[in-house]
Each structure stands twice: as C-alpha cells, then as structure tokens.
Short mmCIF file of C-alpha atoms and ligand atoms in Angstrom, two decimals:
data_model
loop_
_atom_site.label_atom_id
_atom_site.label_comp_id
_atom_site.label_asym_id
_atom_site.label_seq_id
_atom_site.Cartn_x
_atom_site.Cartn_y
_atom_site.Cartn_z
CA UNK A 730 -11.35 -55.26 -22.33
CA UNK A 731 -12.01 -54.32 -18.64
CA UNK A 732 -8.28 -53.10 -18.33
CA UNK A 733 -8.78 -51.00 -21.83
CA UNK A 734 -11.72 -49.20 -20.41
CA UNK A 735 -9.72 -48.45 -17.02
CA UNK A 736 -6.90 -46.91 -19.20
CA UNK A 737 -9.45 -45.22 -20.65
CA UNK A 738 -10.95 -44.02 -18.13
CA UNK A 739 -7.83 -42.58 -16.25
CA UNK A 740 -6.64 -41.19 -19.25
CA UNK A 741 -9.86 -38.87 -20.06
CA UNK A 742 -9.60 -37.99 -16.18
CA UNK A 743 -6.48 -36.82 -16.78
CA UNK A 744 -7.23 -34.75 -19.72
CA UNK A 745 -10.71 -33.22 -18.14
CA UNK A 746 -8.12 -32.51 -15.13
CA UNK A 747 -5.75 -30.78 -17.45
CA UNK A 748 -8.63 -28.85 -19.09
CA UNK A 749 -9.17 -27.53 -15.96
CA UNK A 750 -6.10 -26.70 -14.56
CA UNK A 751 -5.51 -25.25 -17.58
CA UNK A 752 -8.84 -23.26 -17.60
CA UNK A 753 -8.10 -21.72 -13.98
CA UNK A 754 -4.35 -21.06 -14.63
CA UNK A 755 -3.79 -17.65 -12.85
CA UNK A 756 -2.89 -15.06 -15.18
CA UNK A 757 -1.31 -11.45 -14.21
CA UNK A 758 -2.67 -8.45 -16.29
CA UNK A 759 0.27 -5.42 -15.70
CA UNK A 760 -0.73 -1.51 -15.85
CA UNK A 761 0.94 1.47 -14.75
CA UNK A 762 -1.72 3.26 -12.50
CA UNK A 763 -1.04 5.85 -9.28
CA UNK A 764 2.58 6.33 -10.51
CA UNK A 765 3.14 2.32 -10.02
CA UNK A 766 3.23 -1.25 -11.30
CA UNK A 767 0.09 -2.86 -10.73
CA UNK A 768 -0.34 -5.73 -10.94
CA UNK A 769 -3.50 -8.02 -11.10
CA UNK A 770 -3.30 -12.14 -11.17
CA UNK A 771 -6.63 -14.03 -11.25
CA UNK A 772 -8.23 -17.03 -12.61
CA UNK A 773 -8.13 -17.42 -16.73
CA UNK A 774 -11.44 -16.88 -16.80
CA UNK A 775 -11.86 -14.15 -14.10
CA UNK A 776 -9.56 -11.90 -16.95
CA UNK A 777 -12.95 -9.92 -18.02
CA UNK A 778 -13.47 -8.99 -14.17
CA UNK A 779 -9.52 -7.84 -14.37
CA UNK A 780 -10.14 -5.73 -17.57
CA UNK A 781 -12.84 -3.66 -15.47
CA UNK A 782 -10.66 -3.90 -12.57
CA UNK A 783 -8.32 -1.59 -14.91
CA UNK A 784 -11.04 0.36 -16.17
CA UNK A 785 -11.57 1.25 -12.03
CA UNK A 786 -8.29 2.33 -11.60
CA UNK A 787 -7.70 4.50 -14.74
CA UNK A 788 -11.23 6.22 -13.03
CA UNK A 789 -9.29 6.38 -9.53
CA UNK A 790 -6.56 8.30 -10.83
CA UNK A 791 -8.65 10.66 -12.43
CA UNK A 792 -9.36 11.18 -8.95
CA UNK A 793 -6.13 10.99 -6.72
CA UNK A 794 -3.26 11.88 -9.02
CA UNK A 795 -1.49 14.45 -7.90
CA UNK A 796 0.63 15.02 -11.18
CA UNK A 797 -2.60 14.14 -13.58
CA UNK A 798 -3.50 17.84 -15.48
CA UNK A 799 -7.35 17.96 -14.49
CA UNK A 800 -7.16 15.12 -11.75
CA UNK A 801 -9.89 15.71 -8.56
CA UNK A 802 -6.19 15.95 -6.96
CA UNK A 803 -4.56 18.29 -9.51
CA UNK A 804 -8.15 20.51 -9.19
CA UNK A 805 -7.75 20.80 -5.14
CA UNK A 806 -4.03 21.66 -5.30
CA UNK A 807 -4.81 24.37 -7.19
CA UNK A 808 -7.50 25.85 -5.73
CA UNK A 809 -10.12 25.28 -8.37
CA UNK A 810 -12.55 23.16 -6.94
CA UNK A 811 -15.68 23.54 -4.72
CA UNK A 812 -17.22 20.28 -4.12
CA UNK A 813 -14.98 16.69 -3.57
CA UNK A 814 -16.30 13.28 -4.73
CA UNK A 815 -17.54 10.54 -2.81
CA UNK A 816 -14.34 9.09 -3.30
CA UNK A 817 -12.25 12.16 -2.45
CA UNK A 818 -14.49 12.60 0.82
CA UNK A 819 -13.90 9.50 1.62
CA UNK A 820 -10.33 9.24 1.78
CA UNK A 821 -9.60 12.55 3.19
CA UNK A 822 -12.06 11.90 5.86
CA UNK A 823 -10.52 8.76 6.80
CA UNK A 824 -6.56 10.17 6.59
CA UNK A 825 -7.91 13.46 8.74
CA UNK A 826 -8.92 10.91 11.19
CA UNK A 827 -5.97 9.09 11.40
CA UNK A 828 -3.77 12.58 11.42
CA UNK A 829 -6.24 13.28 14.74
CA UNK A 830 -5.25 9.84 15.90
CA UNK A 831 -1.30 10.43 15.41
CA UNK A 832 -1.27 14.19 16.44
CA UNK A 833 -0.37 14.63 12.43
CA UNK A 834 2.91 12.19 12.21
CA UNK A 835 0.39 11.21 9.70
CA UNK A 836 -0.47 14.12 7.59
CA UNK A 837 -1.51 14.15 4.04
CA UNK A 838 -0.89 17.95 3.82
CA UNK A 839 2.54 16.97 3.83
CA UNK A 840 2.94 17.82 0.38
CA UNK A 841 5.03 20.89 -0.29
CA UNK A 842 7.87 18.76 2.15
CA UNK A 843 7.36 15.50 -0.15
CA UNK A 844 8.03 18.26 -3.47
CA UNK A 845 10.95 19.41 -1.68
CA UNK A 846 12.52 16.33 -0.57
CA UNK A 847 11.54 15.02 -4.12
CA UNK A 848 13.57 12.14 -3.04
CA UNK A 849 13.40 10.47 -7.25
CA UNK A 850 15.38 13.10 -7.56
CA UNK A 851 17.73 15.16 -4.76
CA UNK A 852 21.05 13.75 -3.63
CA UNK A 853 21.12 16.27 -1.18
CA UNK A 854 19.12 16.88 1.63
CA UNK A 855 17.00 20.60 1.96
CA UNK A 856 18.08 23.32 3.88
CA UNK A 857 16.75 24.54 7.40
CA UNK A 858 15.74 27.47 5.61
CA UNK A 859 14.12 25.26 3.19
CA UNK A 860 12.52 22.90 5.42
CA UNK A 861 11.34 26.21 7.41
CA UNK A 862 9.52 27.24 4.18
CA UNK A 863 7.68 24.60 3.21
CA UNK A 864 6.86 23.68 7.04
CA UNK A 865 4.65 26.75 7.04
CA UNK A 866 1.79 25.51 4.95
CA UNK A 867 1.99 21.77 7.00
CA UNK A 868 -0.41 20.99 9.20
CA UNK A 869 -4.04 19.02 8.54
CA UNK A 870 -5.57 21.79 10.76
CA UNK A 871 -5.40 24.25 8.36
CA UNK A 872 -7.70 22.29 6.16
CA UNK A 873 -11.29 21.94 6.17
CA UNK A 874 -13.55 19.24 4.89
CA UNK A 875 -17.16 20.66 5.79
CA UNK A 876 -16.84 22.80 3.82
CA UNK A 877 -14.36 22.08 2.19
CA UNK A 878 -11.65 24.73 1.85
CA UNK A 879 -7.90 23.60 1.60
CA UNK A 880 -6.16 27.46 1.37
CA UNK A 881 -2.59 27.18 0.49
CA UNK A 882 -2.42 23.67 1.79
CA UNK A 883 -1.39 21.10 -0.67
CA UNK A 884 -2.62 17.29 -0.39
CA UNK A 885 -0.14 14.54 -1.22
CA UNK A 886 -2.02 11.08 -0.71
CA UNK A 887 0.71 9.01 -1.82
CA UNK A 888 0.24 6.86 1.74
CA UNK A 889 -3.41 6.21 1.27
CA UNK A 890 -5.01 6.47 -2.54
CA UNK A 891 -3.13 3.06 -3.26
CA UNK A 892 -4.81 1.27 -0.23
CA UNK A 893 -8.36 3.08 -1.40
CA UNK A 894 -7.61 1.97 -4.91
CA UNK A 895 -7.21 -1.68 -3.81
CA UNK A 896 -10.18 -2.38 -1.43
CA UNK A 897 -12.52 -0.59 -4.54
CA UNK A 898 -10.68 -3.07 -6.96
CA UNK A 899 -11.04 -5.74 -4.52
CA UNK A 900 -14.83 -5.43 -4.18
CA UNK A 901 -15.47 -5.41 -7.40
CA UNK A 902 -13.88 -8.44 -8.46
CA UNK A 903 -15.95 -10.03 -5.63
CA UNK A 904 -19.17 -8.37 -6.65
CA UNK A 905 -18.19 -10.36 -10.49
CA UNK A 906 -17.69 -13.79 -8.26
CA UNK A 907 -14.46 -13.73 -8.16
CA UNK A 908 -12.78 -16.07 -5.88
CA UNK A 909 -9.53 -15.80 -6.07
CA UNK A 910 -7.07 -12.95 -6.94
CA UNK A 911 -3.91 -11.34 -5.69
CA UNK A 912 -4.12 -7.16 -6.30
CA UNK A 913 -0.80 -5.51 -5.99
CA UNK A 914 -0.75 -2.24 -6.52
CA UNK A 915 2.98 -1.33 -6.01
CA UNK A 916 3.71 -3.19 -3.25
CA UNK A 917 -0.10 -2.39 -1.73
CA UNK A 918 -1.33 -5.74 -1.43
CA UNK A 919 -5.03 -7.19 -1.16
CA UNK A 920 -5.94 -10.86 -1.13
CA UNK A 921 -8.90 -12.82 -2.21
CA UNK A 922 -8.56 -16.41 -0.92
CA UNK A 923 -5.58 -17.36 0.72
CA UNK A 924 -2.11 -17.11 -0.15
CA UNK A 925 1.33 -16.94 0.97
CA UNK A 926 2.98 -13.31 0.57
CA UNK A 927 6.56 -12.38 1.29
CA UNK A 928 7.83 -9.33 3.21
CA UNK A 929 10.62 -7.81 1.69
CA UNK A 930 14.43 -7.86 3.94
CA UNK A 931 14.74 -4.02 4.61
CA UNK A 932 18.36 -5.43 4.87
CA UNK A 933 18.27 -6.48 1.12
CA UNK A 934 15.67 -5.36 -0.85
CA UNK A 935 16.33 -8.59 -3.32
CA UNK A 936 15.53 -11.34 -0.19
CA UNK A 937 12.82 -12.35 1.67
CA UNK A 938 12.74 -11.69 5.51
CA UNK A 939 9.72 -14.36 6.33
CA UNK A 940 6.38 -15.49 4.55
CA UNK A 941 3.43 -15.05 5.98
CA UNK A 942 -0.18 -17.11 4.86
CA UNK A 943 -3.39 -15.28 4.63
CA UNK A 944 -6.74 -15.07 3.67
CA UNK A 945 -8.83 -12.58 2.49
CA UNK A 946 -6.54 -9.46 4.35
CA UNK A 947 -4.52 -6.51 2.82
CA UNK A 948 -1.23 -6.74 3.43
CA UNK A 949 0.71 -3.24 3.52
CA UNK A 950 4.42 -2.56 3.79
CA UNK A 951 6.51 0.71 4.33
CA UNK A 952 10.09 0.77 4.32
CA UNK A 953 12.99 3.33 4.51
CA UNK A 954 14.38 0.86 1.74
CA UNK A 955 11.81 1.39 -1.16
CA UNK A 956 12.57 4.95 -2.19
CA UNK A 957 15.72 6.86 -0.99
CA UNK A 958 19.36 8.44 -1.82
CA UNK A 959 22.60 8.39 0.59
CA UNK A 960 24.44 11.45 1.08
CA UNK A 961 27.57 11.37 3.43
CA UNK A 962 26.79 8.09 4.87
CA UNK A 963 23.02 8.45 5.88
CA UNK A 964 20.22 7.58 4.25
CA UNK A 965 17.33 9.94 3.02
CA UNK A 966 14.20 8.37 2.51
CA UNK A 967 10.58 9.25 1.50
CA UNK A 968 8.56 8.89 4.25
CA UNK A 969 8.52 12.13 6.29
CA UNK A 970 7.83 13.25 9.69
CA UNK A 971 5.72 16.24 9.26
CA UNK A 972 6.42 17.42 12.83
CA UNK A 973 10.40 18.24 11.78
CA UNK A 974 10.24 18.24 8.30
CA UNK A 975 13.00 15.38 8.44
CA UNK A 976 12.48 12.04 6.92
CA UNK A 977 11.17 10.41 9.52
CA UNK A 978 14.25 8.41 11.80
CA UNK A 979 12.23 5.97 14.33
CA UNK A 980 14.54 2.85 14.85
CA UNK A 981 12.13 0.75 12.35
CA UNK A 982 13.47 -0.01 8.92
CA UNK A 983 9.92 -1.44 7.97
CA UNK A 984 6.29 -2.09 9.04
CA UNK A 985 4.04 -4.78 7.70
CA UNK A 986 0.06 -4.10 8.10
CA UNK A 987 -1.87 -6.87 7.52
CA UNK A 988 -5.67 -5.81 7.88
CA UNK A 989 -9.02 -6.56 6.24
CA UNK A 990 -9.26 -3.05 4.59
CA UNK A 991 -6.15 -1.96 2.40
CA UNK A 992 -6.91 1.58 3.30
CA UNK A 993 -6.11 1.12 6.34
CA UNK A 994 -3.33 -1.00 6.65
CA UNK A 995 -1.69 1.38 4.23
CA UNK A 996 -2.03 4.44 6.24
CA UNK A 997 -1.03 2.37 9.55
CA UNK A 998 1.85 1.47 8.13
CA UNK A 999 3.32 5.16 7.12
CA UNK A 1000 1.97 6.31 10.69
CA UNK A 1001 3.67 3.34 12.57
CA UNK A 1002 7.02 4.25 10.56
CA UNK A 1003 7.20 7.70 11.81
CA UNK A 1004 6.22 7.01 15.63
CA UNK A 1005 7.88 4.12 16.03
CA UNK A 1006 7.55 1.02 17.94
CA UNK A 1007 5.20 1.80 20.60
CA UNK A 1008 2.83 3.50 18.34
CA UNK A 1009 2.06 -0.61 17.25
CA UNK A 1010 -1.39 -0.10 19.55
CA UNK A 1011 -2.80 2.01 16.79
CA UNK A 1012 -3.37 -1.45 15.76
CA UNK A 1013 -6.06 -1.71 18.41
CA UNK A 1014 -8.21 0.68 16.92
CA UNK A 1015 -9.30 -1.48 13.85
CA UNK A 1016 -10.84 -5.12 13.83
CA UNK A 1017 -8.75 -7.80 13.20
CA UNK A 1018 -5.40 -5.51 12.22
CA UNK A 1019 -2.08 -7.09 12.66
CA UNK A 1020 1.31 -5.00 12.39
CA UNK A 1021 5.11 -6.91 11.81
CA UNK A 1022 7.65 -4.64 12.43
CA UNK A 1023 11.93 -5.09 11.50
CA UNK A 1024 13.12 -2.79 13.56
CA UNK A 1025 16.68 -1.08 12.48
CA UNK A 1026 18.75 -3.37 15.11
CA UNK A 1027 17.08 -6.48 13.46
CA UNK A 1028 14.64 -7.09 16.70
CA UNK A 1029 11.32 -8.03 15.13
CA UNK A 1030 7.93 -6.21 17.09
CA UNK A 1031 4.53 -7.79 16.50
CA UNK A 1032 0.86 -7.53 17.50
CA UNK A 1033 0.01 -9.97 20.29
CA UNK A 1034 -0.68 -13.68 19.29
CA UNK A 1035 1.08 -12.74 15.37
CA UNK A 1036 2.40 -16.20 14.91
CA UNK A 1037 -0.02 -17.98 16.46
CA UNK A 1038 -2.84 -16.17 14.15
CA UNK A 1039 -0.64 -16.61 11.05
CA UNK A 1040 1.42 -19.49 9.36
CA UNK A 1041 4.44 -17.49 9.27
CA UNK A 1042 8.07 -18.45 8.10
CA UNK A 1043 11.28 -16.84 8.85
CA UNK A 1044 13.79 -16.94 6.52
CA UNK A 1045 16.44 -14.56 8.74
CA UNK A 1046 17.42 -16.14 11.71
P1 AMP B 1168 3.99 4.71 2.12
O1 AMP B 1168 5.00 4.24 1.15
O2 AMP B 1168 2.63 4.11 1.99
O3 AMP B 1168 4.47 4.66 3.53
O4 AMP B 1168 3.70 6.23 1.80
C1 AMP B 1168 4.75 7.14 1.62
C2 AMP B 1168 4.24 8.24 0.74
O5 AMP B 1168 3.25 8.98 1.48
C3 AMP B 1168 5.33 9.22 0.40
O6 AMP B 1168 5.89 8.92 -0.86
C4 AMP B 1168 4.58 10.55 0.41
O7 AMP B 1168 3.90 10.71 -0.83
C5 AMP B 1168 3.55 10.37 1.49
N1 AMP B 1168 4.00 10.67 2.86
C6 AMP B 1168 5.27 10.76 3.33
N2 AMP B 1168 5.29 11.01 4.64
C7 AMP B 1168 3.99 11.08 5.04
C8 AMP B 1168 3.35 11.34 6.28
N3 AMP B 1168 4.03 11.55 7.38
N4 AMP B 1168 1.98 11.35 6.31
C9 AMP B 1168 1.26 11.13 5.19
N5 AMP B 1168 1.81 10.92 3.99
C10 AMP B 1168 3.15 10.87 3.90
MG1 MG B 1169 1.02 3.98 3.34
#
C-alpha cells in the first residue's frame, strides 16, 4: 500500500511538473515592424504582455519610419513639422551626441547617401558626381534640435530606432513582471534573464562564429555581411561612411555591442564599423558596454577582461 502511494505520489509530481513546464513553455509571437522580422519569445503566459509589446511597436513606427506616409519620420523629411515627440527628441538627441563623439562617422543625416546607395536594390555602385550630390546635404551640423529645424537635411535612423524600439519594448514587459524574454528586433537583440546568443560568422552568414551567455544586456551586431551586392569583385554594403560617401571599408567585417541599453549598443556598433578598430574605446564612454569585433583578416578585438566577464564559446578556431 505504502509502495502504491509512492507511485502515486511521483507520478502526480510528474504531471504538476509537466503542467508547469508546459505552462511556461516559451512561445515566439512574429511581426513585421521597422522594415524587419521581429521577433518576441516569452513565457506562455507572459503572451498578453507580448500582444502590447506589439501594440508599442506598431506606435514606434508611427514615429521612426522613414517610408510610413504620415510617420513623425515621413513629417520631418518633408519639412512639415514644427515640434518632435518625446520619443523623436530623444533619439535624435542621443544619435547627435554620438555624431559629436565620432566627428559624424556616425551621422543620421546620412540619408540622401543611404537612398542613393539603395543597396536592396543597385548592383552598381554611384558615381563621383553622384556621391558629390548627395554629399552636399550630409552633415549633422546643418541640423538643429532647439529649435528644431532640419532644412534640406534628411534623417535616416535605420542605426538607432531599432535599438530605441527594443529598450521601450523591453521595459515594458518588465513593468508587466515579466521575467524572462528574448526581443529581437531584426537582429537588434535585448535580453531579460539570461541566455546564450550567437554571433553570426561574417565569413558565412549560415554559421555561428562563438556564443556568448548573458543576462539582462542588449546585444547589437553590424556586419558588412547583412545587406550588400558585389560588383567586379568587391563588395558594396549598407553601412556608409558619411565622411566619403563610400560604404564604409575599415578592416572589420563585424562588431558585436553588448550593453545594458539597446540604443546604445546599436549605434556603437554602426560607429565602431566605420572607424575601425581603435575606435573600440568609445566603449568607455557607457557603463558596463562590451564590444567583440571579427576583424576582416579573422583577428578577433575585444573590450578588456571580454572572456573573463562572459561565458563565451568559440566555434572558429
Ligand atoms: P546598422 O545595421 O545598425 O549598423 O545600421 C545600418 C543602417 O543605418 C543603414 O541601413 C542606414 O540606414 C543607416 N546608416 C548607414 N551608415 C550610417 C552612418 N554612418 N551613420 C548613421 N547611420 C547610418
Ligand atoms: Mg546600429
């Protein structure tokens, strides 16, 4: 009777421990927001908190679409706006900072170069005449926030919205208790909890180059691999250096930015991309910000004390 009730016992266990695990399976809710996958995985029954997390984003791009008709964005672009929202200000304060920081290798009024390279599109590269052109209304100087009065500059915030989008999606799944979530927006990773992400080979796309564990942290990559065409043997990507008008041609083929605040590690990592390796002591400038960089030859560049901070595996050596 004693041996029934064991049985018994262990077998309910089991089942309450199913329940559970079956309760708190993580679930992925897909939407196509900022002119990307996104993608948001979370606890069963965190999926209400991942419903308004989509609800936030459809309001972001409202704001920071560039291609929306009636976007904040779309407004500013063409001259029909007088005031910016808190969000707006917010974001082009912090990229105008970081343009001051870089001497504009980062430079959200890179626009009318990102329309020409239009890299979705073009198999060959622009002009010098063409590159002249649109090199004339470049330049974050010619903007003003207070107040704020853009001209004939044109904003392209295709480095930074995403990394915005995810700390605001980020805080308010905490502010709902959530505990644990991976937010990707295309690529533009934040964490809640700890997990183990992959950086992407800049080698092959398809492979891992190492794994890295982490908790709580953003966790932002840009690569000449992710969006490019080939014309006579070299490769045209979409990350540009605003000073030339060229795509920008460092020696790195990616940068990792892992960082407490997805804003930033997304804008660190375009930056770092166009100066190059020694520019890795923008780092410095923010608490707790890490940067991983391939460089083109294969070498591998990190913050001080990387591995020893992070559980990281390399699958390429
Ligand atoms: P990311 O993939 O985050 O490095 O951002 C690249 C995107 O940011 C491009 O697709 C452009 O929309 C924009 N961009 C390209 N070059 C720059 C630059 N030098 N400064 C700021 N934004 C840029
Ligand atoms: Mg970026």
């Amino acid at each position: 009777m004693k041996k029934f009730f064991l049985i018994l016992l262990v077998l309910m266990l089991c089942i309450s421990s199913f329940a559970c695990d079956k309760k708190d399976e993580p679930l992925t809710k897909q939407g196509f927001f900022f002119d990307t996958v996104i993608n948001i995985t979370v606890d069963e029954k965190d999926m209400p908190a991942a419903e308004a997390a989509f609800t936030l984003c459809h309001e972001l791009e409202n704001t920071f679409s560039r291609t929306k008709n009636g976007s904040e964005l779309h407004k500013i672009n063409n001259q029909d706006i007088s005031s910016l929202s808190t969000d707006m200000k917010k974001v082009l304060e912090f990229a105008f900072s970081i343009s001051e920081m870089t001497d504009g290798a980062f430079d959200v009024t890179v626009a009318p170069l990102t329309d020409l390279w239009d890299i979705k599109k073009r198999t060959v590269p622009p002009t010098k005449e063409e590159l002249d052109t649109a090199l004339v209304n470049v330049g974050y100087k010619k903007v003003s926030l207070q107040p704020f009065e853009s001209g004939s500059s044109s904003i392209d915030l295709g480095a930074v919205a995403k990394g915005y989008a995810a700390d605001c999606v980020a805080k308010l799944l905490k502010e709902k208790g959530v505990k644990h979530a991976i937010i990707d927006l295309g690529g533009n990773v934040a964490l809640i909890g700890e997990y183990t992400v992959g950086i992407t080979n800049p080698f092959d796309k398809d492979s891992l180059f190492a794994r890295i564990t982490l908790k709580d942290k953003s966790v932002v990559t840009s690569g000449a691999y992710q969006r490019y065409f080939e014309y006579e043997g070299k490769r045209y990507h979409h990350i540009i250096d605003p000073r030339t008008g060229m795509c920008a041609d460092s020696g790195i083929a990616s940068v990792t930015i892992i960082s407490p605040s997805s804003m930033q590690a997304d804008a660190l990592s375009t930056a770092i991309f166009v100066l190059g390796q020694d520019s890795i002591s923008l780092c410095k400038s923010f608490a707790d910000t890490d940067a991983f960089i391939i460089m083109e030859n294969g070498d591998i560049i990190t913050t001080e004390g990387f591995d020893q901070k992070y559980k990281t595996e390399y699958f390429n050596q």
